[in-house]
Coordinates of C-alpha atoms and ligand atoms in Angstrom, one line a residue:
M591 CA 0.1 105.2 104.2
R592 CA 3.8 104.6 105.8
V593 CA 6.9 106.0 104.7
F594 CA 10.4 104.5 105.4
T595 CA 13.7 106.2 104.9
G596 CA 16.6 104.4 103.7
I597 CA 19.8 104.7 101.8
A598 CA 19.1 105.4 98.0
A599 CA 21.2 102.9 96.5
S600 CA 20.2 102.6 92.8
P601 CA 18.3 105.8 91.1
G602 CA 14.8 106.1 89.6
I603 CA 11.4 105.9 90.9
V604 CA 9.0 103.2 90.4
V605 CA 5.4 102.0 91.7
G606 CA 4.6 98.4 92.0
K607 CA 3.2 95.7 94.5
L608 CA 5.3 94.9 97.4
K609 CA 6.6 91.5 97.4
V610 CA 8.2 90.5 100.7
V611 CA 10.5 87.5 100.3
N612 CA 11.0 85.5 103.5
R613 CA 14.2 84.2 103.9
Q614 CA 13.1 82.2 107.3
R615 CA 13.2 78.5 107.2
V616 CA 9.7 76.9 106.8
V617 CA 8.5 75.7 109.9
V618 CA 7.1 72.2 110.0
H619 CA 5.8 70.1 112.8
E620 CA 6.2 66.2 113.1
H621 CA 3.2 64.4 114.0
A622 CA 2.0 61.1 114.1
I623 CA -0.6 59.5 111.5
V624 CA -2.2 56.1 111.3
T625 CA -1.6 53.4 108.8
E626 CA -4.4 54.3 106.9
D627 CA -2.9 57.8 105.9
V628 CA 0.2 56.2 104.7
A629 CA -0.6 56.2 101.2
A630 CA -2.0 59.7 101.2
E631 CA 1.1 61.2 102.8
I632 CA 3.5 59.4 100.3
E633 CA 1.5 60.9 97.6
R634 CA 1.7 64.4 98.9
L635 CA 5.2 64.0 99.2
K636 CA 5.6 62.8 95.4
K637 CA 3.3 65.7 94.4
A638 CA 5.4 68.1 96.3
I639 CA 8.6 66.8 94.6
S640 CA 7.0 66.9 91.1
S641 CA 5.7 70.2 91.3
T642 CA 9.0 71.7 92.9
R643 CA 11.0 69.9 89.7
A644 CA 8.1 71.7 87.4
E645 CA 8.8 75.1 89.1
L646 CA 12.5 75.0 88.6
E647 CA 11.9 73.9 85.0
V648 CA 9.8 76.9 84.5
L649 CA 12.6 79.2 86.0
K650 CA 15.4 78.1 84.3
L651 CA 13.4 78.4 80.9
N652 CA 12.6 82.0 82.0
L653 CA 16.2 82.4 83.0
E654 CA 17.5 81.2 79.7
C655 CA 15.3 83.5 77.7
T656 CA 16.0 86.6 80.0
T657 CA 19.8 86.0 81.2
G658 CA 21.3 83.5 79.0
D659 CA 22.2 80.1 79.9
E660 CA 25.6 81.0 81.4
H661 CA 24.5 81.5 85.1
L662 CA 21.8 78.5 85.5
F663 CA 24.0 75.6 86.9
F664 CA 22.8 76.1 90.2
I665 CA 19.4 75.2 89.1
D666 CA 20.8 72.1 87.4
T667 CA 22.2 70.8 90.5
H668 CA 19.1 71.1 92.2
L669 CA 17.0 69.3 89.4
L670 CA 19.5 66.5 89.7
I671 CA 19.0 66.2 93.7
L672 CA 15.3 66.4 92.8
A673 CA 15.6 63.5 90.3
D674 CA 17.3 61.3 93.0
E675 CA 15.0 58.5 93.6
R676 CA 16.7 57.8 96.9
L677 CA 15.2 61.2 98.4
L678 CA 11.7 59.8 97.6
V679 CA 12.1 56.5 98.7
E680 CA 14.2 57.1 102.0
T681 CA 11.7 59.6 102.8
A682 CA 8.2 57.3 101.8
A683 CA 10.2 54.4 104.2
T684 CA 10.3 56.7 107.0
I685 CA 6.6 57.8 106.6
E686 CA 5.6 54.2 106.5
I687 CA 7.7 52.8 109.1
G688 CA 8.0 55.6 111.6
L689 CA 4.1 56.5 111.1
I690 CA 4.8 60.4 110.8
N691 CA 3.4 63.2 108.3
A692 CA 5.9 63.7 105.0
E693 CA 6.9 67.0 106.2
G694 CA 8.5 65.7 109.5
A695 CA 9.9 62.6 107.5
L696 CA 11.4 65.1 104.8
R697 CA 13.1 66.7 107.6
R698 CA 14.5 63.5 109.0
T699 CA 15.8 62.8 105.5
L700 CA 17.5 66.0 105.7
Q701 CA 19.2 65.2 109.0
K702 CA 20.4 61.7 107.8
Y703 CA 22.0 63.6 104.9
R704 CA 23.4 66.0 107.3
T705 CA 25.3 63.5 109.5
T706 CA 26.3 61.8 106.3
F707 CA 27.6 64.7 104.7
E708 CA 29.4 65.9 107.8
A709 CA 31.6 62.8 107.8
I710 CA 33.0 63.5 104.0
E711 CA 36.6 65.0 104.2
D712 CA 36.6 66.8 101.2
V713 CA 35.2 70.3 102.0
Y714 CA 34.0 71.0 98.7
L715 CA 31.7 67.9 98.4
R716 CA 30.9 68.5 102.4
E717 CA 29.6 71.9 101.4
R718 CA 27.1 70.5 98.8
I719 CA 24.7 69.7 101.6
S720 CA 23.6 73.1 101.2
D721 CA 22.1 72.3 97.9
V722 CA 20.3 69.3 99.6
E723 CA 19.1 72.0 102.3
T724 CA 17.7 74.4 99.6
V725 CA 15.9 71.8 97.6
I726 CA 14.2 70.2 100.7
E727 CA 13.3 73.6 101.7
K728 CA 11.8 74.2 98.3
I729 CA 9.7 70.9 98.6
L730 CA 8.8 71.8 102.1
R731 CA 7.7 75.1 101.1
T732 CA 5.5 73.6 98.3
M733 CA 3.9 71.4 100.9
T734 CA 3.0 73.8 103.3
G735 CA 2.1 76.4 100.6
E736 CA 4.6 78.8 101.9
A737 CA 6.3 81.5 99.4
Q738 CA 9.6 79.9 97.6
D739 CA 12.9 81.3 98.4
V740 CA 13.7 81.9 94.8
I741 CA 12.9 85.9 94.4
A742 CA 10.3 85.4 91.5
P743 CA 7.9 88.4 90.7
N744 CA 4.2 88.4 91.4
D745 CA 2.0 89.2 88.5
G746 CA 2.6 92.8 87.1
L747 CA 5.0 95.1 88.2
T748 CA 6.9 93.6 91.6
I749 CA 9.1 95.6 94.0
I750 CA 10.9 93.3 96.1
A751 CA 11.7 93.7 99.8
A752 CA 13.9 91.6 101.8
H753 CA 16.3 91.4 104.8
E754 CA 19.1 91.2 102.5
I755 CA 19.6 90.5 98.5
T756 CA 22.5 89.1 97.1
P757 CA 24.4 89.7 94.2
S758 CA 23.5 86.1 92.9
D759 CA 19.7 86.9 93.8
I760 CA 19.9 89.7 91.5
L761 CA 21.3 87.8 88.7
Q762 CA 18.7 85.2 89.0
M763 CA 15.7 87.5 89.3
D764 CA 13.2 87.9 86.3
R765 CA 14.3 91.8 85.9
T766 CA 11.4 92.5 83.2
Q767 CA 9.0 92.2 85.9
I768 CA 10.7 92.9 89.1
V769 CA 11.4 96.7 88.8
G770 CA 12.4 98.1 92.3
L771 CA 14.3 96.4 95.6
I772 CA 14.2 97.3 98.9
T773 CA 16.4 95.5 101.6
E774 CA 16.7 96.1 105.2
I775 CA 20.6 95.5 105.1
G776 CA 23.4 96.8 102.8
G777 CA 25.3 100.0 101.7
R778 CA 25.2 102.2 98.6
T779 CA 28.5 100.5 97.5
S780 CA 27.6 96.8 98.4
H781 CA 27.8 94.7 95.5
A782 CA 24.2 94.3 95.4
S783 CA 23.8 97.9 95.1
I784 CA 26.4 98.1 92.2
L785 CA 24.6 95.6 90.4
A786 CA 21.2 97.2 90.7
R787 CA 22.7 100.1 89.2
A788 CA 24.1 98.3 86.6
F789 CA 20.8 96.7 85.6
E790 CA 19.1 100.3 86.5
L791 CA 16.7 98.7 89.0
P792 CA 15.7 101.5 91.4
S793 CA 16.5 100.6 95.0
V794 CA 16.5 101.6 98.5
T795 CA 18.6 99.7 101.3
G796 CA 19.0 100.2 105.0
V797 CA 15.0 100.2 105.5
E798 CA 14.6 98.8 108.7
G799 CA 11.2 96.8 109.2
I800 CA 10.5 96.6 105.4
A801 CA 10.5 92.7 105.3
D802 CA 7.5 92.6 107.7
L803 CA 5.4 90.2 106.2
G804 CA 2.3 92.3 107.1
L805 CA 3.3 94.7 104.3
N806 CA 3.1 92.0 101.6
G807 CA 0.9 92.8 98.6
S808 CA 0.9 96.6 99.2
A809 CA 1.1 99.0 96.6
V810 CA 4.4 100.9 97.1
I811 CA 6.7 103.5 95.7
V812 CA 10.7 103.1 95.8
D813 CA 12.5 106.5 95.1
G814 CA 16.0 105.6 94.6
L815 CA 16.7 108.9 94.3
S816 CA 15.7 110.5 97.9
G817 CA 15.9 106.9 99.5
R818 CA 12.4 107.1 100.3
V819 CA 9.8 104.1 100.4
I820 CA 5.9 104.7 100.8
I821 CA 3.8 101.8 101.4
K822 CA 0.1 102.5 100.5
P823 CA 0.8 106.1 99.2
D824 CA -2.3 108.5 99.6
R825 CA -3.2 110.0 96.5
E826 CA -1.5 113.2 97.0
T827 CA 1.8 111.3 97.5
F828 CA 1.1 109.0 94.6
L829 CA 0.8 112.1 92.2
D830 CA 3.7 113.7 93.6
A831 CA 6.0 110.6 93.0
L832 CA 4.6 110.6 89.5
Q833 CA 5.4 113.7 88.9
R834 CA 9.0 113.1 90.1
K835 CA 9.4 110.1 88.2
R836 CA 8.1 112.0 84.9
R837 CA 10.9 114.8 85.8
Y838 CA 13.5 112.1 86.1
E839 CA 12.7 110.4 83.2
Y840 CA 12.8 113.5 81.3
I841 CA 16.0 114.7 82.7
E842 CA 17.6 111.1 81.8
L843 CA 16.1 111.9 78.0
E844 CA 17.9 115.2 77.9
L845 CA 20.9 114.1 79.3
H846 CA 20.9 111.3 76.7
K847 CA 21.0 114.0 73.9
L848 CA 24.8 114.3 75.3
R849 CA 25.9 110.9 74.3
D850 CA 27.6 112.0 71.1
L851 CA 29.2 115.1 72.4
P852 CA 32.8 115.0 73.5
A853 CA 33.7 114.5 77.1
Q854 CA 35.4 117.8 77.4
T855 CA 35.8 120.8 79.7
V856 CA 34.7 124.2 78.4
D857 CA 38.5 124.7 77.7
G858 CA 38.6 121.6 75.5
C859 CA 40.4 119.3 78.3
L860 CA 39.3 115.8 77.0
I861 CA 38.5 113.2 80.0
S862 CA 38.0 109.7 79.5
L863 CA 34.7 108.6 80.8
K864 CA 34.2 104.9 81.0
G865 CA 31.8 102.2 82.1
N866 CA 31.9 99.7 85.1
V867 CA 30.6 96.4 84.0
E868 CA 29.7 92.9 85.3
I869 CA 28.2 90.9 82.0
P870 CA 28.6 91.1 78.5
E871 CA 25.0 92.7 78.0
E872 CA 26.0 95.8 79.9
G873 CA 28.8 96.7 77.3
A874 CA 26.3 98.2 74.6
S875 CA 24.8 99.9 77.5
V876 CA 28.0 101.9 78.3
L877 CA 28.4 102.7 74.9
N878 CA 24.5 103.9 74.5
H879 CA 25.3 106.3 77.4
G880 CA 28.3 107.7 75.7
G881 CA 31.2 105.6 77.3
A882 CA 34.7 105.5 75.9
G883 CA 35.2 101.7 76.7
I884 CA 35.2 99.8 79.7
G885 CA 37.3 101.1 82.6
L886 CA 36.4 97.9 85.0
Y887 CA 34.8 94.8 84.2
R888 CA 34.3 93.1 87.3
T889 CA 34.6 89.1 86.2
E890 CA 33.4 87.5 89.3
M891 CA 29.9 87.3 88.1
L892 CA 30.5 84.6 85.9
F893 CA 32.1 82.8 88.7
M894 CA 28.8 83.1 90.8
N895 CA 25.7 80.7 90.8
R896 CA 27.5 77.5 89.8
Q897 CA 29.5 74.6 91.4
E898 CA 32.5 74.7 89.4
M899 CA 34.9 77.2 88.2
P900 CA 34.5 78.4 84.7
D901 CA 37.0 76.7 82.5
E902 CA 39.4 78.6 80.1
E903 CA 37.2 78.1 77.2
E904 CA 34.1 79.7 78.9
Q905 CA 36.2 82.4 80.1
F906 CA 37.6 83.3 77.0
R907 CA 34.0 83.2 75.1
E908 CA 32.7 85.4 78.0
Y909 CA 35.3 88.3 77.8
A910 CA 35.1 87.9 74.0
A911 CA 31.7 88.6 74.2
M912 CA 32.2 91.8 76.3
Q913 CA 35.4 92.8 74.2
Q914 CA 32.8 92.5 70.9
A915 CA 30.3 94.4 72.6
V916 CA 32.4 97.6 73.1
A917 CA 35.0 97.2 70.3
P918 CA 36.8 99.6 68.9
H919 CA 37.0 101.0 72.6
P920 CA 39.5 99.4 75.0
L921 CA 38.7 97.2 77.6
T922 CA 40.3 96.8 81.1
I923 CA 39.9 93.4 82.8
R924 CA 40.1 92.8 86.3
T925 CA 40.8 89.4 87.5
L926 CA 38.9 87.7 90.0
D927 CA 37.8 89.8 93.2
A928 CA 35.6 87.3 94.9
G929 CA 35.3 86.8 98.6
G930 CA 34.1 89.8 101.1
D931 CA 30.6 90.3 100.0
K932 CA 31.1 88.4 96.6
L933 CA 31.1 84.7 97.8
L934 CA 31.2 81.9 95.4
D935 CA 29.3 78.7 95.5
G936 CA 31.7 76.4 93.8
M937 CA 34.4 77.2 96.7
P938 CA 34.8 76.2 100.0
H939 CA 33.0 78.7 102.1
M940 CA 35.6 79.6 104.8
T941 CA 34.2 80.7 108.0
E942 CA 36.0 83.9 108.4
Q943 CA 35.7 86.5 111.3
N944 CA 36.4 89.5 108.8
P945 CA 35.8 88.5 105.3
A946 CA 36.3 91.9 103.9
L947 CA 40.0 91.3 105.5
G948 CA 40.2 87.8 104.5
M949 CA 40.9 85.3 101.8
R950 CA 39.9 87.9 98.7
A951 CA 40.7 89.2 95.7
I952 CA 44.4 88.8 94.7
R953 CA 45.3 86.8 97.7
L954 CA 42.6 84.3 96.8
S955 CA 43.7 84.0 93.0
L956 CA 47.5 83.5 94.2
N957 CA 46.3 81.0 96.5
M958 CA 44.8 79.1 93.5
P959 CA 47.5 79.4 90.5
D960 CA 45.9 77.0 88.3
E961 CA 42.6 78.7 88.7
F962 CA 44.1 82.1 88.1
K963 CA 46.4 81.1 85.2
K964 CA 43.2 80.1 83.5
Q965 CA 41.8 83.3 83.8
M966 CA 44.8 85.2 82.7
R967 CA 45.3 83.1 79.7
A968 CA 41.6 83.9 78.6
I969 CA 42.3 87.4 79.4
L970 CA 45.6 87.2 77.1
R971 CA 43.8 85.6 74.3
I972 CA 41.1 88.5 74.1
S973 CA 44.2 90.7 74.2
A974 CA 44.9 89.7 70.3
L975 CA 41.2 90.9 69.5
G976 CA 41.8 94.5 70.7
T977 CA 43.0 96.7 73.0
V978 CA 42.6 95.1 76.4
R979 CA 44.2 95.6 79.6
I980 CA 44.4 93.4 82.7
M981 CA 44.3 94.8 86.1
F982 CA 44.8 93.2 89.4
P983 CA 42.6 93.7 92.5
M984 CA 43.4 94.5 96.2
I985 CA 47.2 94.9 95.7
S986 CA 48.6 95.8 99.0
G987 CA 52.4 95.7 98.1
L988 CA 55.2 94.6 95.6
D989 CA 55.2 90.9 96.6
E990 CA 51.5 90.3 95.5
L991 CA 52.3 92.3 92.2
R992 CA 55.3 90.3 91.6
R993 CA 54.1 87.0 91.9
A994 CA 50.9 87.9 89.9
K995 CA 53.2 88.7 87.2
V996 CA 55.6 85.7 87.4
L997 CA 52.0 83.9 86.8
L998 CA 51.4 86.0 83.9
K999 CA 54.5 85.7 82.4
E1000 CA 54.3 81.8 82.4
C1001 CA 50.9 82.1 80.6
M1002 CA 52.3 84.1 78.1
S1003 CA 55.0 81.2 77.6
E1004 CA 52.4 78.8 77.6
L1005 CA 50.7 80.4 74.9
S1006 CA 53.7 81.4 72.8
Q1007 CA 54.5 77.8 72.7
A1008 CA 51.3 76.7 71.9
G1009 CA 51.5 79.6 69.0
I1010 CA 48.1 81.1 70.2
P1011 CA 48.2 84.8 69.8
F1012 CA 48.0 87.6 72.3
D1013 CA 49.0 91.2 72.9
R1014 CA 52.7 90.7 74.0
A1015 CA 52.9 94.7 75.4
I1016 CA 49.2 94.2 77.2
K1017 CA 49.2 97.0 79.9
V1018 CA 49.2 95.4 83.5
G1019 CA 47.6 97.6 86.1
I1020 CA 46.7 97.3 89.7
M1021 CA 43.6 98.7 91.8
I1022 CA 44.7 101.3 94.6
E1023 CA 42.2 100.5 97.1
I1024 CA 44.0 99.3 100.1
P1025 CA 45.7 102.1 102.2
A1026 CA 49.2 100.2 102.1
A1027 CA 49.1 100.8 98.3
V1028 CA 48.6 104.6 98.5
A1029 CA 51.4 104.4 101.1
M1030 CA 53.6 102.3 98.5
A1031 CA 52.3 104.1 95.4
D1032 CA 55.8 105.4 94.6
L1033 CA 57.2 101.8 94.9
L1034 CA 54.5 100.2 93.0
A1035 CA 54.5 102.7 90.2
P1036 CA 57.6 101.5 88.2
E1037 CA 56.4 97.8 88.1
A1038 CA 52.8 98.9 87.0
D1039 CA 51.7 100.4 83.7
F1040 CA 48.7 102.0 85.3
F1041 CA 46.7 102.6 88.5
S1042 CA 43.1 102.3 88.9
I1043 CA 41.4 103.5 92.4
G1044 CA 38.8 101.7 94.1
T1045 CA 37.3 104.0 96.0
N1046 CA 34.8 101.7 97.4
D1047 CA 37.2 99.7 99.5
L1048 CA 40.0 102.3 99.7
I1049 CA 37.2 104.3 101.7
Q1050 CA 36.3 101.1 103.9
Y1051 CA 39.6 100.2 104.4
T1052 CA 41.2 103.9 105.3
L1053 CA 38.1 104.9 107.5
A1054 CA 37.8 101.4 109.0
I1055 CA 34.1 101.8 108.0
D1056 CA 32.2 98.6 106.5
R1057 CA 31.1 99.6 102.8
S1058 CA 28.0 97.4 103.3
N1059 CA 27.0 98.6 106.7
E1060 CA 23.9 100.6 106.5
Q1061 CA 24.0 101.6 110.3
L1062 CA 27.5 103.5 109.2
T1063 CA 26.5 105.2 106.4
E1064 CA 26.9 108.7 107.6
L1065 CA 30.7 107.7 108.5
Y1066 CA 31.4 106.3 105.0
Q1067 CA 32.7 109.5 103.8
P1068 CA 34.0 109.7 100.2
L1069 CA 35.1 113.4 101.0
H1070 CA 37.2 112.7 104.2
P1071 CA 40.3 114.6 104.0
A1072 CA 42.3 111.2 104.3
I1073 CA 40.5 110.1 101.2
L1074 CA 41.3 113.1 99.3
R1075 CA 44.7 113.2 100.5
S1076 CA 45.2 109.4 99.4
L1077 CA 43.7 110.3 95.9
S1078 CA 45.9 113.5 95.5
R1079 CA 48.9 111.3 96.4
V1080 CA 48.1 108.5 93.8
V1081 CA 47.6 110.9 91.2
E1082 CA 50.7 112.9 91.6
V1083 CA 52.9 109.8 92.1
A1084 CA 51.4 108.4 88.9
R1085 CA 52.3 111.7 87.0
G1086 CA 55.7 111.5 88.2
A1087 CA 56.0 108.0 87.2
G1088 CA 54.5 108.7 83.7
I1089 CA 51.7 106.0 84.1
D1090 CA 47.9 106.7 83.7
A1091 CA 45.8 107.1 87.3
S1092 CA 42.2 106.7 87.1
I1093 CA 39.5 105.8 89.3
C1094 CA 36.6 103.3 89.1
G1095 CA 35.3 103.3 92.6
E1096 CA 31.6 104.8 93.1
M1097 CA 32.9 108.5 93.5
A1098 CA 33.9 108.7 89.8
G1099 CA 30.3 108.3 89.1
D1100 CA 28.7 111.0 91.4
P1101 CA 28.7 114.4 89.5
L1102 CA 29.3 116.4 92.9
Y1103 CA 33.0 115.0 93.2
L1104 CA 33.5 115.6 89.4
P1105 CA 35.3 119.0 89.9
I1106 CA 37.6 117.9 92.7
L1107 CA 38.5 114.8 91.0
L1108 CA 39.2 116.6 87.9
G1109 CA 41.0 119.6 89.5
L1110 CA 43.5 117.2 91.3
G1111 CA 44.3 115.8 87.9
F1112 CA 42.4 112.7 86.9
D1113 CA 41.6 112.5 83.5
E1114 CA 40.0 108.9 83.2
L1115 CA 37.2 108.2 85.5
S1116 CA 34.8 104.7 85.2
M1117 CA 31.7 104.5 86.6
S1118 CA 28.1 102.8 85.9
A1119 CA 26.6 103.2 82.6
A1120 CA 23.8 105.3 83.5
A1121 CA 26.1 107.6 85.4
I1122 CA 28.0 108.8 82.6
P1123 CA 25.6 111.5 81.1
R1124 CA 25.2 113.6 84.2
V1125 CA 29.1 113.2 84.9
K1126 CA 29.5 114.3 81.5
Q1127 CA 27.0 117.4 81.8
I1128 CA 28.8 119.0 84.6
L1129 CA 32.2 118.3 83.0
R1130 CA 31.2 120.3 80.0
R1131 CA 30.2 123.1 81.9
C1132 CA 33.6 123.8 83.8
T1133 CA 37.0 124.6 83.2
R1134 CA 40.2 122.5 84.2
Q1135 CA 41.3 125.9 86.2
Q1136 CA 38.0 126.4 88.0
A1137 CA 38.3 122.3 88.7
S1138 CA 42.1 123.1 90.1
D1139 CA 40.7 126.1 92.2
I1140 CA 38.1 124.0 93.6
A1141 CA 40.2 121.2 94.5
A1142 CA 42.7 123.3 96.1
A1143 CA 39.9 125.0 98.2
C1144 CA 38.8 121.3 99.2
M1145 CA 42.1 120.0 100.3
A1146 CA 42.3 122.7 102.7
F1147 CA 39.4 121.9 104.6
A1148 CA 39.7 119.8 107.7
T1149 CA 36.4 117.6 107.7
A1150 CA 34.1 116.0 105.3
G1151 CA 31.2 117.9 106.2
E1152 CA 32.9 121.5 105.2
V1153 CA 34.4 119.9 102.0
E1154 CA 30.9 118.9 100.9
T1155 CA 28.9 122.1 101.8
Y1156 CA 31.5 124.1 99.9
L1157 CA 31.5 121.7 97.1
K1158 CA 27.5 121.8 96.8
S1159 CA 27.7 125.5 96.7
Q1160 CA 30.2 125.6 93.9
I1161 CA 28.3 123.0 91.8
T1162 CA 25.1 124.9 92.1
S1163 CA 26.6 128.2 91.7
H1164 CA 28.7 127.4 88.7
F1165 CA 27.5 123.9 87.1
A1166 CA 24.0 123.1 87.8
E1167 CA 20.7 124.5 88.8
S1168 CA 19.7 121.9 91.4
F1169 CA 21.5 119.1 92.8
D1170 CA 19.8 116.3 94.3
Ligands
PEP462 C1 36.4 99.5 94.7 O1 36.7 98.8 95.7 O2 36.1 100.7 94.5 C2 35.9 98.7 93.5 C3 35.9 99.7 92.1 O3 35.8 97.4 93.3 P1 34.6 96.7 93.8 O4 33.8 97.8 94.1 O5 34.4 95.6 92.8 O6 35.4 95.9 95.2
MG463 MG1 37.4 97.0 95.7

């Protein structure tokens, strides 16, 4: 038995078989062959190409059934490359003329393509070499018998271990069989972790050494509550895990009973608990967990795993599906927040030294106004169907907000001229997730209809701690006095200006923080669907006065550690029997 400890990234306990995903490039050796072997080598190449194609077709079919077909462009691109006769013809010629084995010849073909692509001026086209590389890598893996890079399950319940898992990996994987994730890098608020929680996939991140191929195939327990990963558990540990699993599931079931009860404090103060979502399928889950609408719809997932940006119609359909899933509840749609750890395949990948500080979110949208307007027109059209708000990510000051609003106004005029209905009084809000926006809150408030605090990034930028860096988890402190002061300032400014202030970062979904957030004056919190019942449970056990007293006491502490100790003691003595 081996026990690893990492960061609990998505709750739940699962038992399954470990599949280590080896992301290394397959190693192939080029060697000389004799003329008599040429035909056999070409035949091997042909077989590898056709079985790679068959494998991709099966994957596509599976994904169509499980995820829907909107995210499958990347597979189509790979199938097109496989169908291109030149790949076979040129490689076969190298085998025949150069008298080398098929793997070596395929590597040479790739090298030739690289040189050709490098000469292309258009950055977008030049970067399509990555698709050719992926396809050739797949063929080579088929030939050498190495596992494919697509994260596919084994037979039965599979737990994936990898150095890194990206948001697009999670979207692609067959989540009916993949029941848990373990990664070496990533933090609790990295986007892959957020997506894992959205799909209720228990996961542990920051587990060094887990991608060791020697562990492949082992029985494993992933404990997404404590952050422990146990390989080849002994009988006692296994039974203990099962018991913890049952207890967790029982508590979840009990919490489910709160679904239809109001989200209100003992003294009758109603708080709006909403859901954070990424794809329309999650809308129903939010309502099922008792959520009162969507406080944050991260639209970037629609833009991932594909080569070109979705057009206005496609976006309209996707947002309409989300709106219908949650109607008559309100829906807050955030405009594209790509960049950072959410890279889009269809856009030139800039090499940035600091992607978190780079061309992302609103900056990126303002940089491509035509695409930005397509998205805003689609959102505006949805606003004709029900209560919809639009929200801009990573606003750092008035210039960005004003520029975005000018483009929004243009979209409104265009729709009016075309006679297309939309809500002329649509609420336009901003995310407060950059320290500059906190400092500027009083100047931003008159020009925004609401604030929504993105604590994930606000903590990252205020404390200068990379939210995805597993080595810095201890320093990523939501209760740092600088963060509490920022939250307090923003809610006070909003109240003074008469606009709503909510929180949609992960902090909102942690029941430990509920009393302080409530006490500071927030009356709207948005979180992953699964977090809603626990937050509601604590909410229904406290009064606003208790929460205000707790918040006031917390504001007087000088370190995050002191605040945390105090908060835990308050929670366990007043609102919950245990807290793990
Ligand atoms: C945040 O930063 O807190 C947030 C909600 O946005 P995201 O996690 O998508 O960056
Ligand atoms: Mg953010």
